[in-house]
Amino acid sequence: MSTFYDEMARLRESGIAQRLGRVTPEQVRRALDRPAPDAGDFLALLSPPAAPFLEDMARAAHQSARRNFGPNILLFTPLYLANYCDNHCVYCSFNTTNRIERRKLTLAEVEQEAQAIAATGLRHLLVLTGESRTHSPVSYIGDCIAVLRRYFASVSIEVYPLTETEYAELVAAGADGLTMFQEVYDEAAYPRFHPRGPKSNYRFRLEAPERAGRAGMRTINIGPLLGLCDWRAEAYSAGMHAYYLQRRFPDVEISLSCPRMRPYHGGYEPAFPVSDAALVQIILAWRLFLPRAGITVSTRESPELRDHLIRLGITKMSAGSSTLVGGYAHAEKESVGQFEICDRRSVAEVWAAVAGQGYKPVYKDWHDLGAAGGGCPQRPGGLPYSCAMQGGLSWRER
Ligand code: SF4
């Protein structure tokens, strides 16, 4: 069975960098005029000649997002369960060679973290671990999810790549979403950043979203880590990956994230820094090419930039985040986070910033009728508080 790995090989053979270098301003204008830009138009929107068209792209992206998602921005927060890791990623504090305090939460601590986060009103959670099957086995992740589902309507995972059977195990435990950043789509460059450890297996990571989709995940979020390689080619590859997943899994909500490298416990400097203008161009190109894909911006970015991006087509923001293990109820026990956070506003402050722009901050856009999800707020009248990214309907109702 062919996978996106084969598609990626085809894209690579087509010469992404060379094609980007051949785009003309006329091609960018044509891409902007099309109601549904195709893959060639998408490439043009990411190219250097598209830079002078950012205002036009922003207007079109704003309209597209309002048409497809309404004035809604979903808020969520990450919860780090553990920071044990067997990998050598050159850009991360949790790199196995870094001498930092390692720990993982007990189930009692997970419950305390859940209570602290739930008290902010958030109902969507992303749980993370480093990549250690020894310290954070699938059974441990599943046990944590079972605890967390008592407090949250949606629990997504950002953990090491699993087999399809293991993903199904976590779906059964209550996980409904996967985040899997390929980090680097350029297969030739990938080993430079992931020299040893299980993460050095480029293909197993690239195909993880497909295994998760087959296992029944409701949402899949992907993306590159911006700053490691040429951002135009990486953003193009990630967009084509999302496009592939949308066609392969039409019932799964596919999203993209655009994390830029942030300071961390280590000395690697990004070789391809991504400016704010470049980040905006990526988001606008993704929005125009993939009008129904979610786009997430994390607290890696500054409050000012995040507020600006709300009107440019993003649909999800993390809020009140901590990258420490047990960073909500047990922060005093921790030493080093995975990377530095830039937007340190509380959930309430992010809520107010979103609402201040005339958008609706959404704590919950999904109601699983078959799960407990206890403690989730109810609308007056007793209906599920499924604020709905899509025309007032929960995912099940769409
Ligand atoms: S990025 Fe993930 S896999 Fe790599 S060192 Fe950090 S925690 Fe481990």
mmCIF file of C-alpha atoms and ligand atoms in Angstrom:
data_model
loop_
_atom_site.group_PDB
_atom_site.id
_atom_site.type_symbol
_atom_site.label_atom_id
_atom_site.label_comp_id
_atom_site.label_asym_id
_atom_site.label_seq_id
_atom_site.Cartn_x
_atom_site.Cartn_y
_atom_site.Cartn_z
ATOM 1 C CA MET A 1 0.000 0.000 0.000
ATOM 2 C CA SER A 2 1.451 3.361 -0.940
ATOM 3 C CA THR A 3 1.754 6.020 1.774
ATOM 4 C CA PHE A 4 2.760 9.652 2.040
ATOM 5 C CA TYR A 5 6.356 8.419 2.116
ATOM 6 C CA ASP A 6 5.967 7.524 -1.583
ATOM 7 C CA GLU A 7 4.237 10.831 -2.269
ATOM 8 C CA MET A 8 7.067 12.685 -0.528
ATOM 9 C CA ALA A 9 9.614 10.894 -2.719
ATOM 10 C CA ARG A 10 7.692 12.024 -5.798
ATOM 11 C CA LEU A 11 7.598 15.616 -4.544
ATOM 12 C CA ARG A 12 11.324 15.523 -3.832
ATOM 13 C CA GLU A 13 12.049 14.239 -7.335
ATOM 14 C CA SER A 14 10.021 17.106 -8.775
ATOM 15 C CA GLY A 15 12.622 19.496 -7.294
ATOM 16 C CA ILE A 16 10.722 21.615 -4.747
ATOM 17 C CA ALA A 17 13.468 24.232 -4.371
ATOM 18 C CA GLN A 18 13.940 24.559 -8.131
ATOM 19 C CA ARG A 19 10.203 24.933 -8.714
ATOM 20 C CA LEU A 20 10.013 27.583 -5.980
ATOM 21 C CA GLY A 21 12.827 29.444 -7.722
ATOM 22 C CA ARG A 22 10.983 29.496 -11.064
ATOM 23 C CA VAL A 23 7.711 31.070 -9.793
ATOM 24 C CA THR A 24 6.821 34.446 -11.356
ATOM 25 C CA PRO A 25 4.676 37.288 -9.908
ATOM 26 C CA GLU A 26 2.104 36.498 -12.610
ATOM 27 C CA GLN A 27 1.720 32.958 -11.244
ATOM 28 C CA VAL A 28 1.181 34.380 -7.753
ATOM 29 C CA ARG A 29 -1.535 36.725 -9.092
ATOM 30 C CA ARG A 30 -3.235 33.791 -10.842
ATOM 31 C CA ALA A 31 -3.080 31.700 -7.651
ATOM 32 C CA LEU A 32 -4.742 34.498 -5.720
ATOM 33 C CA ASP A 33 -7.526 34.790 -8.312
ATOM 34 C CA ARG A 34 -8.468 31.123 -8.094
ATOM 35 C CA PRO A 35 -11.387 30.173 -5.842
ATOM 36 C CA ALA A 36 -9.682 26.861 -5.032
ATOM 37 C CA PRO A 37 -5.876 27.043 -5.396
ATOM 38 C CA ASP A 38 -4.262 23.775 -6.508
ATOM 39 C CA ALA A 39 -0.874 22.366 -5.468
ATOM 40 C CA GLY A 40 0.936 24.496 -8.080
ATOM 41 C CA ASP A 41 -0.818 27.629 -6.802
ATOM 42 C CA PHE A 42 0.111 26.651 -3.233
ATOM 43 C CA LEU A 43 3.779 26.483 -4.222
ATOM 44 C CA ALA A 44 3.480 29.936 -5.834
ATOM 45 C CA LEU A 45 1.955 31.401 -2.642
ATOM 46 C CA LEU A 46 4.977 30.177 -0.655
ATOM 47 C CA SER A 47 7.550 31.472 -3.154
ATOM 48 C CA PRO A 48 9.694 34.638 -2.841
ATOM 49 C CA PRO A 49 7.627 36.542 -5.480
ATOM 50 C CA ALA A 50 4.535 36.121 -3.232
ATOM 51 C CA ALA A 51 6.050 38.301 -0.477
ATOM 52 C CA PRO A 52 4.723 41.605 -1.949
ATOM 53 C CA PHE A 53 1.212 40.064 -2.073
ATOM 54 C CA LEU A 54 0.880 39.397 1.664
ATOM 55 C CA GLU A 55 -1.880 42.001 2.112
ATOM 56 C CA ASP A 56 -3.977 40.423 -0.663
ATOM 57 C CA MET A 57 -3.303 36.953 0.743
ATOM 58 C CA ALA A 58 -4.293 38.131 4.224
ATOM 59 C CA ARG A 59 -7.634 39.477 3.018
ATOM 60 C CA ALA A 60 -8.432 36.253 1.172
ATOM 61 C CA ALA A 61 -7.287 34.079 4.099
ATOM 62 C CA HIS A 62 -9.394 36.047 6.571
ATOM 63 C CA GLN A 63 -12.488 35.600 4.415
ATOM 64 C CA SER A 64 -11.794 31.907 3.909
ATOM 65 C CA ALA A 65 -11.395 31.263 7.643
ATOM 66 C CA ARG A 66 -14.576 33.168 8.508
ATOM 67 C CA ARG A 67 -16.488 31.211 5.847
ATOM 68 C CA ASN A 68 -15.290 27.802 7.018
ATOM 69 C CA PHE A 69 -14.807 28.228 10.780
ATOM 70 C CA GLY A 70 -16.867 31.260 11.740
ATOM 71 C CA PRO A 71 -15.410 33.619 14.367
ATOM 72 C CA ASN A 72 -14.174 30.736 16.563
ATOM 73 C CA ILE A 73 -10.739 30.113 18.080
ATOM 74 C CA LEU A 74 -10.330 26.865 20.043
ATOM 75 C CA LEU A 75 -8.165 27.134 23.173
ATOM 76 C CA PHE A 76 -6.232 24.202 24.646
ATOM 77 C CA THR A 77 -3.157 23.597 26.755
ATOM 78 C CA PRO A 78 -0.305 21.050 26.789
ATOM 79 C CA LEU A 79 0.410 18.775 29.753
ATOM 80 C CA TYR A 80 3.868 17.182 29.935
ATOM 81 C CA LEU A 81 3.579 13.783 31.612
ATOM 82 C CA ALA A 82 7.300 12.919 31.477
ATOM 83 C CA ASN A 83 10.625 14.171 30.137
ATOM 84 C CA TYR A 84 12.555 10.904 29.828
ATOM 85 C CA CYS A 85 13.828 10.580 26.264
ATOM 86 C CA ASP A 86 16.062 8.197 24.299
ATOM 87 C CA ASN A 87 16.630 10.598 21.411
ATOM 88 C CA HIS A 88 19.354 13.027 20.419
ATOM 89 C CA CYS A 89 17.382 15.818 18.737
ATOM 90 C CA VAL A 90 19.870 18.666 18.534
ATOM 91 C CA TYR A 91 17.214 21.330 19.197
ATOM 92 C CA CYS A 92 15.551 20.063 22.402
ATOM 93 C CA SER A 93 16.172 20.343 26.163
ATOM 94 C CA PHE A 94 14.966 16.771 26.714
ATOM 95 C CA ASN A 95 17.748 15.361 24.457
ATOM 96 C CA THR A 96 18.976 12.219 26.231
ATOM 97 C CA THR A 97 22.504 13.627 26.614
ATOM 98 C CA ASN A 98 21.331 16.746 28.486
ATOM 99 C CA ARG A 99 21.877 16.513 32.231
ATOM 100 C CA ILE A 100 18.513 17.694 33.467
ATOM 101 C CA GLU A 101 16.315 16.328 36.211
ATOM 102 C CA ARG A 102 14.142 13.583 34.720
ATOM 103 C CA ARG A 103 10.758 12.685 36.074
ATOM 104 C CA LYS A 104 7.310 11.458 35.201
ATOM 105 C CA LEU A 105 4.004 12.133 36.864
ATOM 106 C CA THR A 106 2.303 9.551 39.035
ATOM 107 C CA LEU A 107 -1.396 8.982 38.342
ATOM 108 C CA ALA A 108 -2.219 10.945 41.499
ATOM 109 C CA GLU A 109 -0.126 13.856 40.179
ATOM 110 C CA VAL A 110 -1.827 13.575 36.780
ATOM 111 C CA GLU A 111 -5.163 13.999 38.544
ATOM 112 C CA GLN A 112 -3.893 17.074 40.410
ATOM 113 C CA GLU A 113 -2.635 18.568 37.143
ATOM 114 C CA ALA A 114 -6.013 17.828 35.553
ATOM 115 C CA GLN A 115 -7.817 19.621 38.364
ATOM 116 C CA ALA A 116 -5.526 22.665 38.112
ATOM 117 C CA ILE A 117 -6.007 22.932 34.332
ATOM 118 C CA ALA A 118 -9.734 22.197 34.394
ATOM 119 C CA ALA A 119 -10.177 25.022 36.916
ATOM 120 C CA THR A 120 -9.193 27.458 34.137
ATOM 121 C CA GLY A 121 -12.186 26.312 32.081
ATOM 122 C CA LEU A 122 -10.195 24.555 29.340
ATOM 123 C CA ARG A 123 -11.685 21.285 28.084
ATOM 124 C CA HIS A 124 -9.177 20.356 25.349
ATOM 125 C CA LEU A 125 -5.826 18.932 26.456
ATOM 126 C CA LEU A 126 -2.677 17.818 24.628
ATOM 127 C CA VAL A 127 -0.537 15.348 26.600
ATOM 128 C CA LEU A 128 3.164 14.960 25.856
ATOM 129 C CA THR A 129 6.003 12.693 26.869
ATOM 130 C CA GLY A 130 9.596 12.447 25.736
ATOM 131 C CA GLU A 131 10.320 9.383 23.609
ATOM 132 C CA SER A 132 11.019 6.627 26.111
ATOM 133 C CA ARG A 133 9.172 3.350 25.829
ATOM 134 C CA THR A 134 10.889 2.253 29.032
ATOM 135 C CA HIS A 135 9.795 5.146 31.239
ATOM 136 C CA SER A 136 6.578 6.122 29.410
ATOM 137 C CA PRO A 137 5.203 2.871 27.947
ATOM 138 C CA VAL A 138 1.904 2.872 26.067
ATOM 139 C CA SER A 139 0.196 1.349 29.119
ATOM 140 C CA TYR A 140 1.304 4.355 31.256
ATOM 141 C CA ILE A 141 0.072 6.837 28.638
ATOM 142 C CA GLY A 142 -3.247 4.986 28.461
ATOM 143 C CA ASP A 143 -3.638 5.035 32.255
ATOM 144 C CA CYS A 144 -2.990 8.798 32.292
ATOM 145 C CA ILE A 145 -5.538 9.375 29.501
ATOM 146 C CA ALA A 146 -8.166 7.414 31.413
ATOM 147 C CA VAL A 147 -7.668 9.768 34.385
ATOM 148 C CA LEU A 148 -7.669 12.886 32.228
ATOM 149 C CA ARG A 149 -10.858 11.987 30.354
ATOM 150 C CA ARG A 150 -12.735 12.473 33.629
ATOM 151 C CA TYR A 151 -11.903 16.186 33.337
ATOM 152 C CA PHE A 152 -11.537 16.926 29.617
ATOM 153 C CA ALA A 153 -13.796 16.495 26.618
ATOM 154 C CA SER A 154 -10.830 15.944 24.322
ATOM 155 C CA VAL A 155 -7.402 14.499 25.080
ATOM 156 C CA SER A 156 -4.855 14.468 22.256
ATOM 157 C CA ILE A 157 -1.431 12.868 22.393
ATOM 158 C CA GLU A 158 1.987 14.075 21.284
ATOM 159 C CA VAL A 159 4.176 11.078 22.057
ATOM 160 C CA TYR A 160 6.631 8.847 20.195
ATOM 161 C CA PRO A 161 5.314 7.214 16.967
ATOM 162 C CA LEU A 162 3.247 4.109 17.725
ATOM 163 C CA THR A 163 2.047 1.099 15.780
ATOM 164 C CA GLU A 164 -1.548 1.052 14.572
ATOM 165 C CA THR A 165 -2.471 -1.415 17.337
ATOM 166 C CA GLU A 166 -0.959 0.857 19.984
ATOM 167 C CA TYR A 167 -2.820 3.886 18.626
ATOM 168 C CA ALA A 168 -6.035 1.840 18.786
ATOM 169 C CA GLU A 169 -5.209 1.013 22.412
ATOM 170 C CA LEU A 170 -4.962 4.722 23.253
ATOM 171 C CA VAL A 171 -8.146 5.516 21.322
ATOM 172 C CA ALA A 172 -9.870 2.895 23.487
ATOM 173 C CA ALA A 173 -8.403 4.594 26.584
ATOM 174 C CA GLY A 174 -9.991 7.888 25.500
ATOM 175 C CA ALA A 175 -7.455 9.668 23.267
ATOM 176 C CA ASP A 176 -9.132 11.308 20.293
ATOM 177 C CA GLY A 177 -6.345 13.298 18.644
ATOM 178 C CA LEU A 178 -2.757 12.919 17.485
ATOM 179 C CA THR A 179 -0.101 15.582 17.109
ATOM 180 C CA MET A 180 2.951 14.329 15.259
ATOM 181 C CA PHE A 181 5.495 16.853 14.035
ATOM 182 C CA GLN A 182 7.752 15.430 11.364
ATOM 183 C CA GLU A 183 10.136 18.248 12.384
ATOM 184 C CA VAL A 184 12.108 17.894 9.102
ATOM 185 C CA TYR A 185 10.478 16.770 5.836
ATOM 186 C CA ASP A 186 13.759 16.854 3.886
ATOM 187 C CA GLU A 187 14.792 13.190 4.216
ATOM 188 C CA ALA A 188 18.437 13.917 3.352
ATOM 189 C CA ALA A 189 18.691 16.575 6.092
ATOM 190 C CA TYR A 190 16.665 14.645 8.723
ATOM 191 C CA PRO A 191 19.608 12.580 10.132
ATOM 192 C CA ARG A 192 21.592 15.756 10.914
ATOM 193 C CA PHE A 193 18.991 16.691 13.523
ATOM 194 C CA HIS A 194 18.100 13.165 14.663
ATOM 195 C CA PRO A 195 21.428 11.327 14.532
ATOM 196 C CA ARG A 196 20.634 8.441 16.896
ATOM 197 C CA GLY A 197 17.766 6.884 18.822
ATOM 198 C CA PRO A 198 14.369 5.678 17.623
ATOM 199 C CA LYS A 199 13.506 9.064 16.152
ATOM 200 C CA SER A 200 16.207 8.594 13.513
ATOM 201 C CA ASN A 201 13.657 6.428 11.642
ATOM 202 C CA TYR A 202 12.288 9.065 9.229
ATOM 203 C CA ARG A 203 9.762 6.815 7.525
ATOM 204 C CA PHE A 204 8.203 5.353 10.694
ATOM 205 C CA ARG A 205 7.588 8.906 11.926
ATOM 206 C CA LEU A 206 6.264 10.195 8.583
ATOM 207 C CA GLU A 207 3.716 7.382 8.348
ATOM 208 C CA ALA A 208 2.527 7.679 11.979
ATOM 209 C CA PRO A 209 -0.441 9.969 11.145
ATOM 210 C CA GLU A 210 -1.727 7.357 8.691
ATOM 211 C CA ARG A 211 -1.498 4.611 11.330
ATOM 212 C CA ALA A 212 -3.345 6.893 13.771
ATOM 213 C CA GLY A 213 -6.024 7.657 11.179
ATOM 214 C CA ARG A 214 -6.592 3.958 10.562
ATOM 215 C CA ALA A 215 -6.761 3.382 14.334
ATOM 216 C CA GLY A 216 -9.652 5.822 14.696
ATOM 217 C CA MET A 217 -8.192 9.150 15.836
ATOM 218 C CA ARG A 218 -10.716 11.958 15.338
ATOM 219 C CA THR A 219 -8.116 14.705 14.782
ATOM 220 C CA ILE A 220 -4.584 14.685 13.394
ATOM 221 C CA ASN A 221 -2.234 17.646 13.682
ATOM 222 C CA ILE A 222 1.075 17.752 11.813
ATOM 223 C CA GLY A 223 3.824 20.225 11.029
ATOM 224 C CA PRO A 224 7.518 20.969 10.536
ATOM 225 C CA LEU A 225 9.806 22.537 13.138
ATOM 226 C CA LEU A 226 10.615 25.830 11.438
ATOM 227 C CA GLY A 227 14.203 27.027 11.470
ATOM 228 C CA LEU A 228 16.007 23.758 10.759
ATOM 229 C CA CYS A 229 15.725 23.681 6.929
ATOM 230 C CA ASP A 230 14.490 25.917 4.097
ATOM 231 C CA TRP A 231 11.105 27.038 5.421
ATOM 232 C CA ARG A 232 9.409 27.345 2.024
ATOM 233 C CA ALA A 233 10.119 23.721 1.066
ATOM 234 C CA GLU A 234 9.248 22.474 4.565
ATOM 235 C CA ALA A 235 5.954 24.409 4.655
ATOM 236 C CA TYR A 236 5.121 23.114 1.183
ATOM 237 C CA SER A 237 5.833 19.507 2.179
ATOM 238 C CA ALA A 238 3.751 19.818 5.356
ATOM 239 C CA GLY A 239 0.865 21.359 3.390
ATOM 240 C CA MET A 240 1.006 18.522 0.863
ATOM 241 C CA HIS A 241 1.083 16.038 3.757
ATOM 242 C CA ALA A 242 -2.102 17.618 5.184
ATOM 243 C CA TYR A 243 -3.702 17.555 1.724
ATOM 244 C CA TYR A 244 -2.845 13.865 1.380
ATOM 245 C CA LEU A 245 -4.288 13.067 4.827
ATOM 246 C CA GLN A 246 -7.497 14.979 4.093
ATOM 247 C CA ARG A 247 -8.098 12.862 0.983
ATOM 248 C CA ARG A 248 -7.073 9.631 2.705
ATOM 249 C CA PHE A 249 -9.171 10.240 5.845
ATOM 250 C CA PRO A 250 -12.105 12.463 4.866
ATOM 251 C CA ASP A 251 -13.772 12.028 8.285
ATOM 252 C CA VAL A 252 -10.692 13.062 10.264
ATOM 253 C CA GLU A 253 -10.075 16.707 11.164
ATOM 254 C CA ILE A 254 -6.608 17.535 9.821
ATOM 255 C CA SER A 255 -4.650 20.473 11.248
ATOM 256 C CA LEU A 256 -1.263 22.097 10.760
ATOM 257 C CA SER A 257 1.055 23.741 13.286
ATOM 258 C CA CYS A 258 3.903 26.109 12.551
ATOM 259 C CA PRO A 259 6.287 25.938 15.547
ATOM 260 C CA ARG A 260 9.430 28.040 15.218
ATOM 261 C CA MET A 261 12.541 27.044 17.143
ATOM 262 C CA ARG A 262 12.719 28.654 20.582
ATOM 263 C CA PRO A 263 15.579 28.987 23.086
ATOM 264 C CA TYR A 264 16.115 25.744 25.011
ATOM 265 C CA HIS A 265 18.650 23.965 27.280
ATOM 266 C CA GLY A 266 21.326 23.553 24.596
ATOM 267 C CA GLY A 267 23.341 25.502 22.063
ATOM 268 C CA TYR A 268 21.955 24.746 18.596
ATOM 269 C CA GLU A 269 21.135 27.894 16.598
ATOM 270 C CA PRO A 270 18.590 27.615 13.777
ATOM 271 C CA ALA A 271 20.368 27.730 10.417
ATOM 272 C CA PHE A 272 17.246 28.988 8.627
ATOM 273 C CA PRO A 273 15.663 31.608 10.901
ATOM 274 C CA VAL A 274 12.023 32.292 10.068
ATOM 275 C CA SER A 275 10.969 35.946 10.298
ATOM 276 C CA ASP A 276 7.510 37.042 11.411
ATOM 277 C CA ALA A 277 6.701 37.921 7.777
ATOM 278 C CA ALA A 278 7.770 34.440 6.674
ATOM 279 C CA LEU A 279 5.603 32.830 9.364
ATOM 280 C CA VAL A 280 2.640 34.907 8.201
ATOM 281 C CA GLN A 281 3.250 33.865 4.577
ATOM 282 C CA ILE A 282 3.235 30.190 5.601
ATOM 283 C CA ILE A 283 -0.031 30.528 7.521
ATOM 284 C CA LEU A 284 -1.717 32.437 4.693
ATOM 285 C CA ALA A 285 -0.588 29.949 2.033
ATOM 286 C CA TRP A 286 -1.812 27.011 4.153
ATOM 287 C CA ARG A 287 -5.133 28.729 4.782
ATOM 288 C CA LEU A 288 -5.751 29.432 1.075
ATOM 289 C CA PHE A 289 -4.721 25.965 -0.118
ATOM 290 C CA LEU A 290 -6.442 24.027 2.704
ATOM 291 C CA PRO A 291 -9.566 26.006 3.613
ATOM 292 C CA ARG A 292 -10.948 23.295 5.943
ATOM 293 C CA ALA A 293 -7.711 22.494 7.775
ATOM 294 C CA GLY A 294 -7.208 23.764 11.304
ATOM 295 C CA ILE A 295 -4.129 25.926 11.921
ATOM 296 C CA THR A 296 -2.598 26.032 15.407
ATOM 297 C CA VAL A 297 -0.318 28.699 16.859
ATOM 298 C CA SER A 298 1.341 27.917 20.176
ATOM 299 C CA THR A 299 2.735 30.009 23.013
ATOM 300 C CA ARG A 300 6.140 29.782 21.349
ATOM 301 C CA GLU A 301 5.050 33.017 19.661
ATOM 302 C CA SER A 302 4.742 36.439 21.294
ATOM 303 C CA PRO A 303 1.396 37.786 22.555
ATOM 304 C CA GLU A 304 1.511 40.588 19.969
ATOM 305 C CA LEU A 305 2.084 38.253 17.028
ATOM 306 C CA ARG A 306 -0.483 35.721 18.232
ATOM 307 C CA ASP A 307 -3.103 38.422 18.576
ATOM 308 C CA HIS A 308 -2.312 39.594 15.041
ATOM 309 C CA LEU A 309 -2.596 36.062 13.640
ATOM 310 C CA ILE A 310 -6.131 35.606 14.969
ATOM 311 C CA ARG A 311 -7.482 37.566 12.011
ATOM 312 C CA LEU A 312 -5.272 35.809 9.459
ATOM 313 C CA GLY A 313 -6.803 32.356 9.459
ATOM 314 C CA ILE A 314 -5.623 30.466 12.522
ATOM 315 C CA THR A 315 -8.211 28.333 14.334
ATOM 316 C CA LYS A 316 -6.512 27.035 17.504
ATOM 317 C CA MET A 317 -4.263 28.552 20.160
ATOM 318 C CA SER A 318 -2.620 27.044 23.204
ATOM 319 C CA ALA A 319 -3.081 29.120 26.353
ATOM 320 C CA GLY A 320 -1.672 29.266 29.859
ATOM 321 C CA SER A 321 0.947 26.720 28.742
ATOM 322 C CA SER A 322 3.789 25.137 30.675
ATOM 323 C CA THR A 323 6.500 22.938 29.094
ATOM 324 C CA LEU A 324 7.531 21.596 32.519
ATOM 325 C CA VAL A 325 6.573 18.126 33.707
ATOM 326 C CA GLY A 326 3.814 18.841 36.188
ATOM 327 C CA GLY A 327 3.935 22.522 35.348
ATOM 328 C CA TYR A 328 0.457 23.396 36.617
ATOM 329 C CA ALA A 329 0.110 21.905 40.094
ATOM 330 C CA HIS A 330 3.733 20.776 40.665
ATOM 331 C CA ALA A 331 5.910 23.453 39.039
ATOM 332 C CA GLU A 332 8.088 23.794 42.137
ATOM 333 C CA LYS A 333 9.496 20.248 41.594
ATOM 334 C CA GLU A 334 10.706 20.903 38.051
ATOM 335 C CA SER A 335 13.980 22.238 36.636
ATOM 336 C CA VAL A 336 13.981 22.562 32.840
ATOM 337 C CA GLY A 337 11.140 22.865 30.328
ATOM 338 C CA GLN A 338 11.300 21.510 26.773
ATOM 339 C CA PHE A 339 11.745 25.046 25.394
ATOM 340 C CA GLU A 340 11.041 28.614 26.464
ATOM 341 C CA ILE A 341 7.515 29.932 26.235
ATOM 342 C CA CYS A 342 7.034 33.416 24.785
ATOM 343 C CA ASP A 343 3.341 34.121 25.467
ATOM 344 C CA ARG A 344 3.026 33.744 29.238
ATOM 345 C CA ARG A 345 -0.497 35.096 29.519
ATOM 346 C CA SER A 346 -3.040 33.160 31.578
ATOM 347 C CA VAL A 347 -5.946 31.338 29.976
ATOM 348 C CA ALA A 348 -8.252 34.180 31.056
ATOM 349 C CA GLU A 349 -5.960 36.758 29.448
ATOM 350 C CA VAL A 350 -5.813 34.853 26.159
ATOM 351 C CA TRP A 351 -9.595 34.433 26.290
ATOM 352 C CA ALA A 352 -9.957 38.220 26.695
ATOM 353 C CA ALA A 353 -7.506 38.932 23.862
ATOM 354 C CA VAL A 354 -9.432 36.679 21.475
ATOM 355 C CA ALA A 355 -12.813 38.085 22.528
ATOM 356 C CA GLY A 356 -11.421 41.621 22.259
ATOM 357 C CA GLN A 357 -10.991 41.119 18.535
ATOM 358 C CA GLY A 358 -14.600 40.102 18.056
ATOM 359 C CA TYR A 359 -13.809 36.365 17.977
ATOM 360 C CA LYS A 360 -15.300 33.621 20.154
ATOM 361 C CA PRO A 361 -12.758 31.832 22.342
ATOM 362 C CA VAL A 362 -13.905 28.204 22.452
ATOM 363 C CA TYR A 363 -13.123 25.877 25.347
ATOM 364 C CA LYS A 364 -14.895 22.896 23.852
ATOM 365 C CA ASP A 365 -15.882 22.128 20.265
ATOM 366 C CA TRP A 366 -16.503 18.449 20.677
ATOM 367 C CA HIS A 367 -18.845 16.336 22.760
ATOM 368 C CA ASP A 368 -18.367 12.588 22.767
ATOM 369 C CA LEU A 369 -21.800 11.242 23.600
ATOM 370 C CA GLY A 370 -20.333 7.857 24.444
ATOM 371 C CA ALA A 371 -17.731 9.046 26.945
ATOM 372 C CA ALA A 372 -17.868 10.369 30.456
ATOM 373 C CA GLY A 373 -16.035 13.680 29.950
ATOM 374 C CA GLY A 374 -17.343 14.593 33.386
ATOM 375 C CA GLY A 375 -17.334 18.152 34.544
ATOM 376 C CA CYS A 376 -17.795 19.608 31.073
ATOM 377 C CA PRO A 377 -19.815 22.795 31.128
ATOM 378 C CA GLN A 378 -23.378 22.783 29.913
ATOM 379 C CA ARG A 379 -25.154 25.513 28.049
ATOM 380 C CA PRO A 380 -28.201 27.018 29.746
ATOM 381 C CA GLY A 381 -31.031 24.678 28.810
ATOM 382 C CA GLY A 382 -28.933 21.554 29.354
ATOM 383 C CA LEU A 383 -27.522 21.176 25.826
ATOM 384 C CA PRO A 384 -23.872 20.199 25.425
ATOM 385 C CA TYR A 385 -21.626 23.239 25.350
ATOM 386 C CA SER A 386 -20.265 22.277 21.932
ATOM 387 C CA CYS A 387 -19.368 25.767 20.802
ATOM 388 C CA ALA A 388 -18.671 24.389 17.384
ATOM 389 C CA MET A 389 -16.004 25.434 14.976
ATOM 390 C CA GLN A 390 -18.309 24.624 12.098
ATOM 391 C CA GLY A 391 -21.620 26.394 12.017
ATOM 392 C CA GLY A 392 -22.733 25.581 15.550
ATOM 393 C CA LEU A 393 -22.505 21.790 15.320
ATOM 394 C CA SER A 394 -20.321 19.378 17.215
ATOM 395 C CA TRP A 395 -18.140 17.043 15.203
ATOM 396 C CA ARG A 396 -20.546 14.166 15.648
ATOM 397 C CA GLU A 397 -23.420 16.316 14.423
ATOM 398 C CA ARG A 398 -21.708 17.551 11.281
HETATM 399 S S1 SF4 B 1 12.110 16.635 20.530
HETATM 400 FE FE1 SF4 B 1 11.057 14.929 21.507
HETATM 401 S S2 SF4 B 1 12.200 13.133 20.866
HETATM 402 FE FE2 SF4 B 1 13.535 14.885 20.510
HETATM 403 S S3 SF4 B 1 14.795 15.064 22.369
HETATM 404 FE FE3 SF4 B 1 12.964 16.399 22.613
HETATM 405 S S4 SF4 B 1 11.494 15.124 23.705
HETATM 406 FE FE4 SF4 B 1 13.036 13.761 22.865
#
